[in-house]
Coordinates of C-alpha atoms in Angstrom, one line a residue:
M1484 CA 38.1 -174.3 110.4
L1485 CA 39.3 -172.7 107.2
M1486 CA 37.0 -172.1 104.3
T1487 CA 39.1 -174.5 102.1
D1488 CA 38.2 -177.2 104.7
L1489 CA 34.6 -176.3 104.5
K1490 CA 34.5 -177.0 100.8
T1491 CA 35.5 -180.6 101.3
L1492 CA 32.7 -181.3 103.7
Q1493 CA 30.0 -182.0 101.1
L1494 CA 30.4 -185.7 100.9
D1495 CA 32.6 -186.3 103.9
V1496 CA 30.3 -186.1 106.9
E1497 CA 28.4 -188.5 109.1
V1498 CA 24.9 -187.6 110.3
G1499 CA 23.5 -189.6 113.1
V1500 CA 21.8 -189.9 116.5
E1501 CA 23.8 -190.3 119.7
P1502 CA 21.2 -190.8 122.5
D1503 CA 24.0 -191.2 125.1
F1504 CA 25.9 -188.0 124.1
D1505 CA 27.9 -186.7 127.0
F1506 CA 27.2 -183.0 127.4
L1507 CA 29.7 -182.8 130.3
G1508 CA 32.4 -184.7 128.4
E1509 CA 35.7 -183.1 127.2
E1510 CA 34.6 -183.1 123.6
Y1511 CA 31.5 -180.9 124.1
R1512 CA 33.1 -178.7 126.7
A1513 CA 35.9 -177.9 124.1
F1514 CA 33.4 -177.5 121.3
F1515 CA 30.8 -175.3 122.8
N1516 CA 31.0 -171.5 122.9
L1517 CA 28.5 -168.6 122.6
K1518 CA 29.2 -168.1 118.9
R1519 CA 28.0 -171.7 118.3
G1520 CA 25.0 -171.6 120.6
T1521 CA 23.2 -169.8 123.5
V1522 CA 23.6 -170.3 127.2
F1523 CA 20.7 -172.8 127.0
Q1524 CA 22.9 -175.2 124.9
A1525 CA 25.8 -174.8 127.3
P1526 CA 27.3 -178.1 128.8
L1527 CA 26.0 -178.0 132.4
W1528 CA 22.5 -176.7 131.5
Q1529 CA 22.0 -179.4 128.9
A1530 CA 23.5 -182.1 131.1
S1531 CA 21.2 -181.1 133.9
I1532 CA 18.2 -181.2 131.6
H1533 CA 19.1 -184.7 130.3
A1534 CA 19.9 -186.0 133.8
R1535 CA 16.7 -184.7 135.6
L1536 CA 14.0 -183.6 133.2
V1537 CA 14.4 -186.2 130.3
P1538 CA 13.7 -189.2 132.5
G1539 CA 11.3 -187.4 134.8
L1540 CA 9.1 -186.4 131.8
A1541 CA 9.3 -189.7 130.1
A1542 CA 11.2 -188.3 127.1
R1543 CA 13.7 -190.1 125.0
P1544 CA 17.1 -188.4 124.2
Y1545 CA 17.7 -188.1 120.5
T1546 CA 20.8 -185.9 120.1
V1547 CA 21.6 -185.4 116.4
T1548 CA 25.3 -185.0 115.5
I1549 CA 27.1 -184.1 112.3
R1550 CA 30.8 -185.3 112.3
T1551 CA 33.6 -185.4 109.8
R1552 CA 33.9 -189.0 108.5
A1553 CA 37.7 -189.2 108.6
D1554 CA 38.3 -188.4 112.2
R1555 CA 34.7 -188.0 113.7
R1556 CA 35.3 -184.4 114.6
L1557 CA 32.1 -182.8 115.9
L1558 CA 30.8 -180.1 113.4
A1559 CA 27.2 -179.5 114.6
L1560 CA 24.8 -180.8 117.2
I1561 CA 21.1 -180.6 117.9
P1562 CA 20.0 -181.7 121.4
F1563 CA 16.7 -183.2 120.4
V1564 CA 14.4 -185.3 122.6
V1565 CA 11.2 -187.3 121.6
Q1566 CA 8.0 -187.1 123.7
K1567 CA 4.6 -188.5 123.1
P1568 CA 1.9 -186.3 124.7
A1569 CA -1.7 -187.2 123.9
G1570 CA -0.5 -190.0 121.7
I1571 CA 1.4 -187.8 119.2
S1572 CA 5.1 -188.4 118.9
I1573 CA 7.0 -185.0 118.9
L1574 CA 10.6 -184.4 118.2
Q1575 CA 11.9 -181.2 119.7
P1576 CA 14.9 -179.6 121.3
A1577 CA 15.6 -180.6 125.0
D1578 CA 13.7 -177.6 126.4
F1579 CA 10.7 -178.7 128.5
G1580 CA 9.8 -175.0 129.1
V1581 CA 13.1 -174.1 130.8
C1582 CA 14.9 -172.7 127.8
D1583 CA 14.2 -169.3 126.3
Y1584 CA 16.2 -170.0 123.2
N1585 CA 16.9 -173.2 121.2
A1586 CA 19.7 -173.5 118.6
V1587 CA 21.6 -175.8 116.3
V1588 CA 25.0 -175.8 117.9
G1589 CA 27.8 -175.1 115.4
D1590 CA 29.9 -172.4 113.7
R1591 CA 27.8 -170.3 111.4
E1592 CA 30.0 -170.8 108.3
V1593 CA 29.9 -174.6 108.9
L1594 CA 26.1 -174.6 109.2
E1595 CA 25.8 -172.6 106.1
T1596 CA 28.0 -175.1 104.2
L1597 CA 26.0 -178.1 105.6
A1598 CA 22.7 -176.3 104.7
A1599 CA 23.9 -176.1 101.0
D1600 CA 24.5 -179.8 100.8
P1601 CA 21.4 -181.8 99.6
S1602 CA 23.0 -185.0 100.9
V1603 CA 23.1 -183.6 104.5
I1604 CA 19.6 -182.3 104.2
G1605 CA 18.4 -185.6 103.0
R1606 CA 20.0 -187.5 105.8
L1607 CA 18.7 -185.1 108.5
D1608 CA 15.2 -185.4 106.9
A1609 CA 15.4 -189.2 107.3
L1610 CA 16.1 -188.8 111.0
L1611 CA 12.9 -186.8 111.5
G1612 CA 10.9 -189.9 110.7
T1613 CA 11.2 -191.0 114.3
A1614 CA 8.2 -188.7 115.2
G1615 CA 5.0 -187.4 113.7
V1616 CA 6.2 -183.8 113.9
M1617 CA 9.4 -181.9 114.5
M1618 CA 8.9 -178.7 116.5
F1619 CA 11.9 -176.4 116.8
R1620 CA 10.7 -173.5 118.9
K1621 CA 12.2 -170.2 120.1
A1622 CA 15.0 -169.9 117.5
R1623 CA 16.6 -166.4 117.6
D1624 CA 16.3 -164.4 114.4
D1625 CA 19.8 -163.1 114.8
G1626 CA 21.3 -166.6 114.7
F1627 CA 21.4 -169.4 112.2
S1628 CA 17.8 -170.5 111.2
P1629 CA 17.2 -174.2 111.8
A1630 CA 14.8 -174.2 108.9
R1631 CA 17.8 -174.1 106.6
L1632 CA 18.6 -177.7 107.6
F1633 CA 15.1 -179.2 107.1
R1634 CA 12.6 -179.7 104.3
K1635 CA 9.1 -178.4 104.1
T1636 CA 9.3 -176.2 107.2
S1637 CA 6.4 -174.2 108.5
A1638 CA 7.2 -171.1 110.5
T1639 CA 5.5 -168.4 112.6
P1640 CA 6.9 -165.6 114.8
C1641 CA 7.1 -166.3 118.5
D1642 CA 4.4 -164.6 120.6
N1643 CA 7.2 -163.0 122.7
A1644 CA 10.5 -161.4 121.7
A1645 CA 13.7 -161.5 123.8
Y1646 CA 15.1 -158.6 125.6
H1647 CA 18.6 -157.8 126.9
I1648 CA 20.6 -155.0 128.5
E1649 CA 23.9 -153.8 126.9
T1650 CA 25.6 -151.3 129.0
G1651 CA 28.7 -150.7 126.9
P1652 CA 32.1 -149.6 128.4
D1653 CA 30.7 -146.5 130.3
F1654 CA 28.1 -147.2 132.9
E1655 CA 27.3 -143.6 133.5
V1656 CA 26.7 -143.0 129.8
W1657 CA 24.4 -146.1 129.6
Q1658 CA 22.5 -145.0 132.7
R1659 CA 22.1 -141.5 131.3
Q1660 CA 21.0 -142.6 127.8
R1661 CA 19.2 -145.9 128.4
V1662 CA 17.6 -145.8 131.8
N1663 CA 14.7 -143.6 132.9
R1664 CA 16.3 -141.0 135.2
K1665 CA 13.3 -140.8 137.5
F1666 CA 13.4 -144.5 137.8
T1667 CA 17.0 -144.7 138.9
K1668 CA 16.5 -141.9 141.4
E1669 CA 13.5 -143.7 142.9
L1670 CA 15.4 -147.0 143.2
G1671 CA 18.1 -145.2 145.1
R1672 CA 15.6 -143.6 147.4
L1673 CA 13.9 -146.9 148.0
G1674 CA 17.2 -148.6 148.8
R1675 CA 18.0 -146.1 151.4
Q1676 CA 14.6 -146.3 152.9
V1677 CA 14.7 -150.1 153.2
A1678 CA 18.0 -149.9 155.1
R1679 CA 16.6 -147.1 157.3
D1680 CA 13.4 -148.9 158.1
F1681 CA 14.6 -152.5 158.5
G1682 CA 18.3 -152.7 158.9
A1683 CA 21.4 -153.9 157.0
Y1684 CA 20.4 -154.3 153.3
G1685 CA 22.6 -155.4 150.3
Q1686 CA 23.0 -157.6 147.3
R1687 CA 25.5 -160.4 146.7
V1688 CA 26.2 -163.7 144.8
L1689 CA 25.6 -166.9 146.7
T1690 CA 28.2 -169.6 146.4
D1691 CA 27.6 -171.9 149.5
E1692 CA 25.2 -174.7 149.1
Q1693 CA 23.2 -174.0 152.3
G1694 CA 22.8 -170.3 151.3
I1695 CA 21.5 -171.4 147.8
R1696 CA 19.1 -173.9 149.4
D1697 CA 17.7 -171.2 151.7
A1698 CA 17.4 -168.8 148.8
F1699 CA 15.4 -171.3 146.8
A1700 CA 13.1 -172.1 149.7
F1701 CA 12.4 -168.4 149.9
L1702 CA 12.0 -168.1 146.1
R1703 CA 9.4 -170.9 146.0
A1704 CA 7.5 -169.4 149.0
V1705 CA 7.2 -165.9 147.6
R1706 CA 6.2 -167.1 144.1
K1707 CA 3.6 -169.6 145.2
G1708 CA 0.2 -168.8 143.8
R1709 CA 1.5 -165.8 141.9
F1710 CA 2.0 -167.2 138.4
E1711 CA -0.3 -169.7 136.6
G1712 CA 1.6 -172.8 135.7
D1713 CA 4.8 -171.7 137.6
L1714 CA 7.4 -174.4 137.0
L1715 CA 8.6 -174.0 140.7
D1716 CA 5.2 -175.4 141.8
D1717 CA 6.3 -178.7 140.2
E1718 CA 8.7 -180.7 142.5
L1719 CA 10.6 -182.1 139.5
Y1720 CA 11.3 -178.7 138.1
A1721 CA 12.1 -177.2 141.5
A1722 CA 14.7 -180.0 142.0
F1723 CA 16.1 -179.4 138.6
Y1724 CA 16.7 -175.7 139.2
L1725 CA 18.1 -176.2 142.7
D1726 CA 20.5 -178.9 141.5
F1727 CA 21.7 -176.7 138.7
A1728 CA 22.1 -173.7 140.9
I1729 CA 24.3 -175.7 143.4
A1730 CA 26.3 -177.5 140.7
G1731 CA 26.9 -174.3 138.7
A1732 CA 27.8 -172.0 141.6
K1733 CA 31.5 -172.8 141.6
S1734 CA 32.0 -172.9 137.8
G1735 CA 29.9 -169.7 137.2
D1736 CA 27.4 -171.6 135.0
A1737 CA 24.7 -170.7 137.6
I1738 CA 24.6 -167.4 139.4
T1739 CA 22.2 -167.0 142.4
Y1740 CA 21.9 -163.3 143.2
V1741 CA 20.2 -162.4 146.5
S1742 CA 19.1 -159.2 148.3
T1743 CA 19.2 -159.6 152.1
L1744 CA 17.8 -157.7 155.1
D1745 CA 19.7 -158.5 158.2
G1746 CA 21.2 -161.6 156.5
K1747 CA 17.9 -163.1 155.3
P1748 CA 16.7 -163.1 151.7
V1749 CA 14.1 -160.7 150.5
A1750 CA 14.7 -161.0 146.7
V1751 CA 16.4 -163.7 144.7
L1752 CA 17.3 -164.2 141.0
L1753 CA 18.7 -167.3 139.4
G1754 CA 20.8 -166.7 136.2
V1755 CA 22.0 -169.2 133.7
A1756 CA 25.5 -168.0 132.6
Y1757 CA 28.3 -168.9 130.3
A1758 CA 31.5 -166.9 129.6
D1759 CA 30.5 -163.2 129.6
E1760 CA 26.7 -163.7 129.4
C1761 CA 24.0 -164.2 132.0
H1762 CA 20.4 -164.9 131.4
A1763 CA 17.7 -164.3 134.1
V1764 CA 15.5 -167.4 134.5
L1765 CA 13.8 -167.1 137.9
I1766 CA 13.1 -164.1 140.1
G1767 CA 11.1 -163.5 143.2
A1768 CA 10.8 -161.0 146.0
D1769 CA 8.9 -160.5 149.3
T1770 CA 6.1 -158.4 147.7
Q1771 CA 3.6 -159.2 150.4
R1772 CA 5.6 -157.6 153.2
L1773 CA 7.8 -155.2 151.3
G1774 CA 6.0 -154.6 148.0
K1775 CA 6.2 -150.8 148.1
Y1776 CA 10.0 -151.0 148.0
S1777 CA 10.3 -152.6 144.5
L1778 CA 12.9 -155.1 145.7
G1779 CA 12.9 -157.1 142.5
M1780 CA 13.7 -154.0 140.4
Q1781 CA 16.4 -153.0 142.9
L1782 CA 18.0 -156.4 142.6
L1783 CA 17.9 -156.3 138.8
Y1784 CA 19.5 -152.8 138.7
R1785 CA 22.2 -153.9 141.2
I1786 CA 22.9 -157.0 139.2
V1787 CA 23.6 -154.9 136.1
K1788 CA 26.0 -152.7 138.1
M1789 CA 27.7 -155.7 139.8
R1790 CA 28.3 -157.3 136.4
F1791 CA 29.6 -154.1 134.9
D1792 CA 32.1 -153.7 137.8
K1793 CA 33.5 -157.1 136.7
G1794 CA 33.8 -156.0 133.1
L1795 CA 30.6 -157.8 132.0
H1796 CA 28.4 -155.6 129.9
R1797 CA 25.4 -157.8 128.9
F1798 CA 22.5 -159.1 130.9
D1799 CA 19.6 -160.9 129.3
L1800 CA 16.1 -160.4 130.8
G1801 CA 14.5 -163.2 128.8
L1802 CA 11.2 -163.4 126.9
G1803 CA 8.2 -161.1 127.1
N1804 CA 8.0 -157.3 127.3
T1805 CA 6.7 -157.1 130.9
G1806 CA 6.4 -153.5 132.1
Y1807 CA 9.6 -153.4 134.2
K1808 CA 11.8 -154.1 131.2
S1809 CA 10.8 -150.8 129.6
M1810 CA 12.4 -149.0 132.5
F1811 CA 15.8 -150.2 131.2
R1812 CA 15.0 -149.4 127.5
V1813 CA 16.1 -152.9 126.6
E1814 CA 17.2 -154.1 123.2
E1815 CA 14.9 -156.5 121.4
T1816 CA 15.5 -159.7 119.4
T1817 CA 12.6 -161.5 117.6
L1818 CA 12.3 -165.3 117.5
H1819 CA 10.5 -167.9 115.3
N1820 CA 9.0 -171.3 115.8
Y1821 CA 9.4 -174.0 113.1
T1822 CA 7.7 -177.3 112.5
V1823 CA 8.0 -180.2 110.0
A1824 CA 5.1 -182.6 109.8
R1825 CA 5.8 -186.3 109.1
S1826 CA 2.3 -187.8 109.6
L1827 CA -1.4 -186.7 109.4
A1828 CA -1.5 -186.3 113.1
G1829 CA 1.7 -184.3 113.0
A1830 CA 0.3 -182.1 110.2
A1831 CA -2.8 -181.4 112.3
L1832 CA -0.7 -180.5 115.3
S1833 CA 1.6 -178.3 113.2
M1834 CA -1.4 -176.4 111.8
V1835 CA -2.9 -175.9 115.2
Y1836 CA 0.4 -174.7 116.6
H1837 CA 0.9 -172.1 113.9
H1838 CA -2.5 -170.9 113.1
A1839 CA -5.1 -171.5 115.8
K1840 CA -4.4 -169.8 119.1
P1841 CA -7.4 -171.1 121.1
L1842 CA -6.6 -174.7 120.0
K1843 CA -2.9 -174.0 120.7
N1844 CA -3.9 -173.2 124.3
F1845 CA -5.7 -176.5 124.5
L1846 CA -2.7 -178.2 123.2
R1847 CA -0.6 -176.7 126.0
R1848 CA -2.9 -178.3 128.5
L1849 CA -2.1 -181.7 127.0
S1850 CA 1.6 -180.9 127.0
P1851 CA 2.1 -178.1 129.6
R1852 CA 5.8 -177.4 128.6
L1853 CA 5.0 -176.8 124.9
R1854 CA 5.6 -173.0 124.9

């Protein structure tokens, strides 16, 4: 869209709610790209959330769209849902704890133009009245701020930042400058030792349905009891991830990486992918039997190398600076949470969420996927 076109948008757009928006339809597939959103707003991921988690968690789809009035061309989209935990109606992105980033989907220059239009802001504000509070969490600080589109927004930084690996065009240079040398030598030694002690050992991408099913059965088994509130302990979420992994295997929207010993999985990672980006969302390894071999770390390192060999230089490790990420000297991106209160109960919830961590933890028990 040309800048001259942008200047004509001010009084020529429609702002509305499309609860039946088709995330797998031709329109959204043509519209979405990684300059307009993150992998967590990509068509298959959002379609999977709306097909499995929205009905399973008693949510109501509330997809907000902004279109040109003349030809109804899509300019921006917010994949909202409405939930009512503990009697408080909450409007929030379709996340349910499975997305590391939420975003308003649209070209930056278009969003900037819309944000400068009081008429658009007023119409968006009217749509927020469907709930007592709007909560827009985990918005990346290097992207367009959703607060620009809403009135009277409260904001606080996220507890965790996001971390990614950027190898650049020369793997050896990246490895020498960005990876702990002792760490890479140790991973090489452990890989050789695993093969010597146990047999054929390697890493690959799974594309066949049965292989993916076997990998997920392994993943659930090795993670069980290890993480408090692990989503894979919930049958609804386990089915969501498995369905997505199978559906996305052929298109590349889902990548299931596996390390095998004599053909059986010993470490598995599920990545949500789009175009040239991949984001780690689930990982597990047989630490009980093979813990001293750092199989999870070996898999991560091999994934970075496998992607580099295909000309893909970025790998996102997700939220939280857990110890293993420091071994890769990852790059950090901060995030913010935003709320807009529309009722007394919503104002109380907003205040708790931003300012009272003990009460915030209690709130999470009422709505476990409110990260």
